[in-house]
Coordinates of N, CA and C in Angstrom, one line a residue:
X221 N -132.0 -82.5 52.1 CA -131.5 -81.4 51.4 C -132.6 -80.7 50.6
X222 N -132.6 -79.6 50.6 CA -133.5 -78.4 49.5 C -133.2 -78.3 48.2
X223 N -134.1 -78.7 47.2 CA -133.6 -78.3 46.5 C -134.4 -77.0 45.5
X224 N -133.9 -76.6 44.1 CA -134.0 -75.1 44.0 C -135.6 -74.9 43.5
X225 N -136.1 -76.1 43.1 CA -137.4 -76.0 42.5 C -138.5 -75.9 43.7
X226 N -137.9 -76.6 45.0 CA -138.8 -76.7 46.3 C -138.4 -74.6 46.7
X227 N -137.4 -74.6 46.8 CA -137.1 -73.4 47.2 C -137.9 -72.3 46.2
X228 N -138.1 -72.4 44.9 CA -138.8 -71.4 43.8 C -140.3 -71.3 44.9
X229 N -140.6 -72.8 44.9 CA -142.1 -72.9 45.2 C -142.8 -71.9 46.8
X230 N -141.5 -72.5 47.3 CA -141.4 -71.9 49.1 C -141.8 -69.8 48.2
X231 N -140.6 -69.8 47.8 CA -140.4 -67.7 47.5 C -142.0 -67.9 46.8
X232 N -142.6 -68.4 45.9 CA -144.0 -68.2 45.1 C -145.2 -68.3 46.3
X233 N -144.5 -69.3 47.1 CA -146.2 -69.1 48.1 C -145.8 -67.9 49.6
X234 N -144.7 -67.7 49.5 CA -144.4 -66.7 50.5 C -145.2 -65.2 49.8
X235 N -144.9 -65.1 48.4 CA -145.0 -63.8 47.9 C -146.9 -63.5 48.1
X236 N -147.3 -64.6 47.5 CA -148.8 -65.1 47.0 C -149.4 -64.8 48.8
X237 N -148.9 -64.7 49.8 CA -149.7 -64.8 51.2 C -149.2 -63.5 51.1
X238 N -148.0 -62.7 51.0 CA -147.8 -61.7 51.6 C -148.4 -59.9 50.9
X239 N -149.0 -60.8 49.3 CA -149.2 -59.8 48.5 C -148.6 -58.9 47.8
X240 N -149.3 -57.8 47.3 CA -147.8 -56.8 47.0 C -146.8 -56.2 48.5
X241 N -147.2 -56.5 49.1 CA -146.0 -55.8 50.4 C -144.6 -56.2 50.1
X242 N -144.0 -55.3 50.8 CA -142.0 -55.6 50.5 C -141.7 -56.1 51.2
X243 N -140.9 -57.4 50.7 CA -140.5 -58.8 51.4 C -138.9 -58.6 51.6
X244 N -138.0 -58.8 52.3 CA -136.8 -59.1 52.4 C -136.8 -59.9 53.0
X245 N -135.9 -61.3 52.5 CA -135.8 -62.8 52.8 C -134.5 -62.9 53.6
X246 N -134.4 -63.2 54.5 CA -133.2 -63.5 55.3 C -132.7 -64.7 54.8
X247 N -131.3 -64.6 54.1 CA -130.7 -66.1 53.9 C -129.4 -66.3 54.5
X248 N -129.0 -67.9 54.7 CA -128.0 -68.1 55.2 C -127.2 -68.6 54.5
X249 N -126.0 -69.4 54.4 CA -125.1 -69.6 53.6 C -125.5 -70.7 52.5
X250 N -126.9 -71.1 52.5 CA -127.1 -72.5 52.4 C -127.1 -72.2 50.7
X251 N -126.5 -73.4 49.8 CA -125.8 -73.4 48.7 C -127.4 -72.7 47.7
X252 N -128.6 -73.4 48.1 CA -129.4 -73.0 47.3 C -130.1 -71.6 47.2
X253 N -130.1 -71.1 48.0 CA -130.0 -69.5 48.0 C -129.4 -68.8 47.1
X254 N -128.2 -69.0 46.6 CA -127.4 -68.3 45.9 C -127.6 -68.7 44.7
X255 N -127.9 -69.5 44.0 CA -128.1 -70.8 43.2 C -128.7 -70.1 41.9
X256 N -128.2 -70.4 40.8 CA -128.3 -69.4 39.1 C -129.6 -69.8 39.0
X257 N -130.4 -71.2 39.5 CA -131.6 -71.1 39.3 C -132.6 -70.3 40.6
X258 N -132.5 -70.3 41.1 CA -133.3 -68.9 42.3 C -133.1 -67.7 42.1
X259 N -131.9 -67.3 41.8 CA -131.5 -65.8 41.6 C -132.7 -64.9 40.9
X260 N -133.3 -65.8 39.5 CA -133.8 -65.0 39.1 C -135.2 -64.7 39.8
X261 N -135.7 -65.4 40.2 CA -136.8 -65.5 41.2 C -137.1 -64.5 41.9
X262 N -136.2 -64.2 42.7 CA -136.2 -63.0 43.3 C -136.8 -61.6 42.9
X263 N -135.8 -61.6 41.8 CA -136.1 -60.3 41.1 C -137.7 -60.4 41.0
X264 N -138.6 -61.7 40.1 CA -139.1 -61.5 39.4 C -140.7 -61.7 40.7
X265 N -140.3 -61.9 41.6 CA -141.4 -62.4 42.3 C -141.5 -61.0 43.4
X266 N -140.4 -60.0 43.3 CA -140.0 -58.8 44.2 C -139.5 -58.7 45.5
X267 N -138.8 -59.6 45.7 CA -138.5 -60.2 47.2 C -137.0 -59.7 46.9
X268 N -136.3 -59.3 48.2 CA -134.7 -58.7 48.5 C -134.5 -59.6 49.2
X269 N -133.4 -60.5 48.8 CA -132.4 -61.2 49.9 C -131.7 -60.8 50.6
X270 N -131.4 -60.8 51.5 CA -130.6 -60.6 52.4 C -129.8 -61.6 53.1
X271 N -128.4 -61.6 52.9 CA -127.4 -62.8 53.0 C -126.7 -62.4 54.1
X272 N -126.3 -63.5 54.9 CA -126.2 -63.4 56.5 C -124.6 -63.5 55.8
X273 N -123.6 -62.9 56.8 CA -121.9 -63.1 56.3 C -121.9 -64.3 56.7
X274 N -121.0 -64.7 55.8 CA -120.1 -66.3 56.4 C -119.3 -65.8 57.9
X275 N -119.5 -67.4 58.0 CA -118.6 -67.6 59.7 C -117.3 -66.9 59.4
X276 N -116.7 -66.2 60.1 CA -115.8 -65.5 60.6 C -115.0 -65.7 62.0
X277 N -114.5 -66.9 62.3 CA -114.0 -67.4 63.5 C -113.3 -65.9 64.2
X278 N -112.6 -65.3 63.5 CA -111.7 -64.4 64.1 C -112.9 -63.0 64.7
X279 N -114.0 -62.8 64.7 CA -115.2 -61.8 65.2 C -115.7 -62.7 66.3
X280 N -115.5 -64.4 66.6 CA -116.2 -64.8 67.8 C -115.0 -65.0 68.5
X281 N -115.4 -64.1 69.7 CA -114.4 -64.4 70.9 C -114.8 -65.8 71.3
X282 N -115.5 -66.7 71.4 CA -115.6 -67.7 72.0 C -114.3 -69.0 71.5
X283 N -113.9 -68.4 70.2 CA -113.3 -68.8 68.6 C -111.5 -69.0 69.5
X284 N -111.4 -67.6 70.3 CA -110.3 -67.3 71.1 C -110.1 -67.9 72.5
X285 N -110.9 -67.9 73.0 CA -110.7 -68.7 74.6 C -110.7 -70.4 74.2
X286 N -111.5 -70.8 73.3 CA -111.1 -72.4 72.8 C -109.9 -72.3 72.8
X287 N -109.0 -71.5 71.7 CA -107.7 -72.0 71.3 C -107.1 -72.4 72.1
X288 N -106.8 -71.1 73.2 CA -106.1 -71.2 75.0 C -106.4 -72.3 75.5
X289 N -107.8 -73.0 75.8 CA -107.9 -74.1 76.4 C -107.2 -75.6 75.6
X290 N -107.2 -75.5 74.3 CA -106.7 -76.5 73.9 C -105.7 -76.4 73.7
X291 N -104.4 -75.5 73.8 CA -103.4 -75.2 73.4 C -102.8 -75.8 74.8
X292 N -103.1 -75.0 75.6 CA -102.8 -76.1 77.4 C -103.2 -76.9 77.5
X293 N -104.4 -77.4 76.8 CA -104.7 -79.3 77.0 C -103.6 -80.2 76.4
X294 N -103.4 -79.5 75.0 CA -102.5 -80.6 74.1 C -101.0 -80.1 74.7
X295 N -100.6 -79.1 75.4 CA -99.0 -78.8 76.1 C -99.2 -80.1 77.6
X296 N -100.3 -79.7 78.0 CA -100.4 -81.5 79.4 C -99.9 -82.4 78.9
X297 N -100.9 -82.6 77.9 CA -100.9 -84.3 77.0 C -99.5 -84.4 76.4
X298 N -99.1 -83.9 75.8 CA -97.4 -84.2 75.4 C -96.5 -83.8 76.4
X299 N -96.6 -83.2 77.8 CA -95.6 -83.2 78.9 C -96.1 -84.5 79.5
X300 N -97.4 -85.3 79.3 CA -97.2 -86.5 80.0 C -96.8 -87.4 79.5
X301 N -97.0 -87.6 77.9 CA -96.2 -88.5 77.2 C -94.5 -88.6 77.0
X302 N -94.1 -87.4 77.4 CA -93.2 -87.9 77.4 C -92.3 -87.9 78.9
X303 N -92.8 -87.3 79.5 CA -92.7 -88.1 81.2 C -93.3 -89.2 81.4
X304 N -93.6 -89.8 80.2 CA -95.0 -91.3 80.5 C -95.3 -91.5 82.0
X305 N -95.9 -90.4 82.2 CA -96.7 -90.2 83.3 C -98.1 -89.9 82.9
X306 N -99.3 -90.7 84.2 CA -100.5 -90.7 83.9 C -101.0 -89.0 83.2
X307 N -102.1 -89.0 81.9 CA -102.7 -88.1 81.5 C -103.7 -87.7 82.6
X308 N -104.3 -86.8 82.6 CA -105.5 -86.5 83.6 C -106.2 -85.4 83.2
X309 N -107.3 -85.4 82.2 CA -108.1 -84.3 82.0 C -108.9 -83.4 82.6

């Protein structure tokens, strides 16, 4: 795990190689990003975060064709149990 003082150090030597140019930091949900100790960092080192959305199952269609497949896996599996007839995946 990362923690916020490794992460300060990561934004100070990103800034220190990149110079004054304008940095926008792509982050993900990860707890320390957001974190009352890095926040101010940001500001102070001139770097823009940019926060990726949280997962959103209902935007991935992949999210939707699972359901269907398990929804008829688990309707098999309980028509065989109670025909106690062999399962067969």
């Amino acid at each position: 795990a990362i923690k916020a003082n490794d992460f300060i150090d990561y934004l100070q030597r990103l800034r220190k190689r990149h110079g004054k140019a304008p940095l926008a930091l792509f982050c993900d949900q990860l707890a320390v990003h957001k974190s009352r100790a890095v926040k101010p960092h940001y500001d102070s080192l001139d770097i823009v975060p940019v926060y990726n959305v949280g997962y959103s199952p209902e935007f991935n269609a992949i999210e939707a064709v699972f359901s269907k497949v398990k929804a008829l896996y688990n309707r098999q599996r309980l028509n065989c149990l109670i025909n106690k007839t062999f399962f067969r995946p």
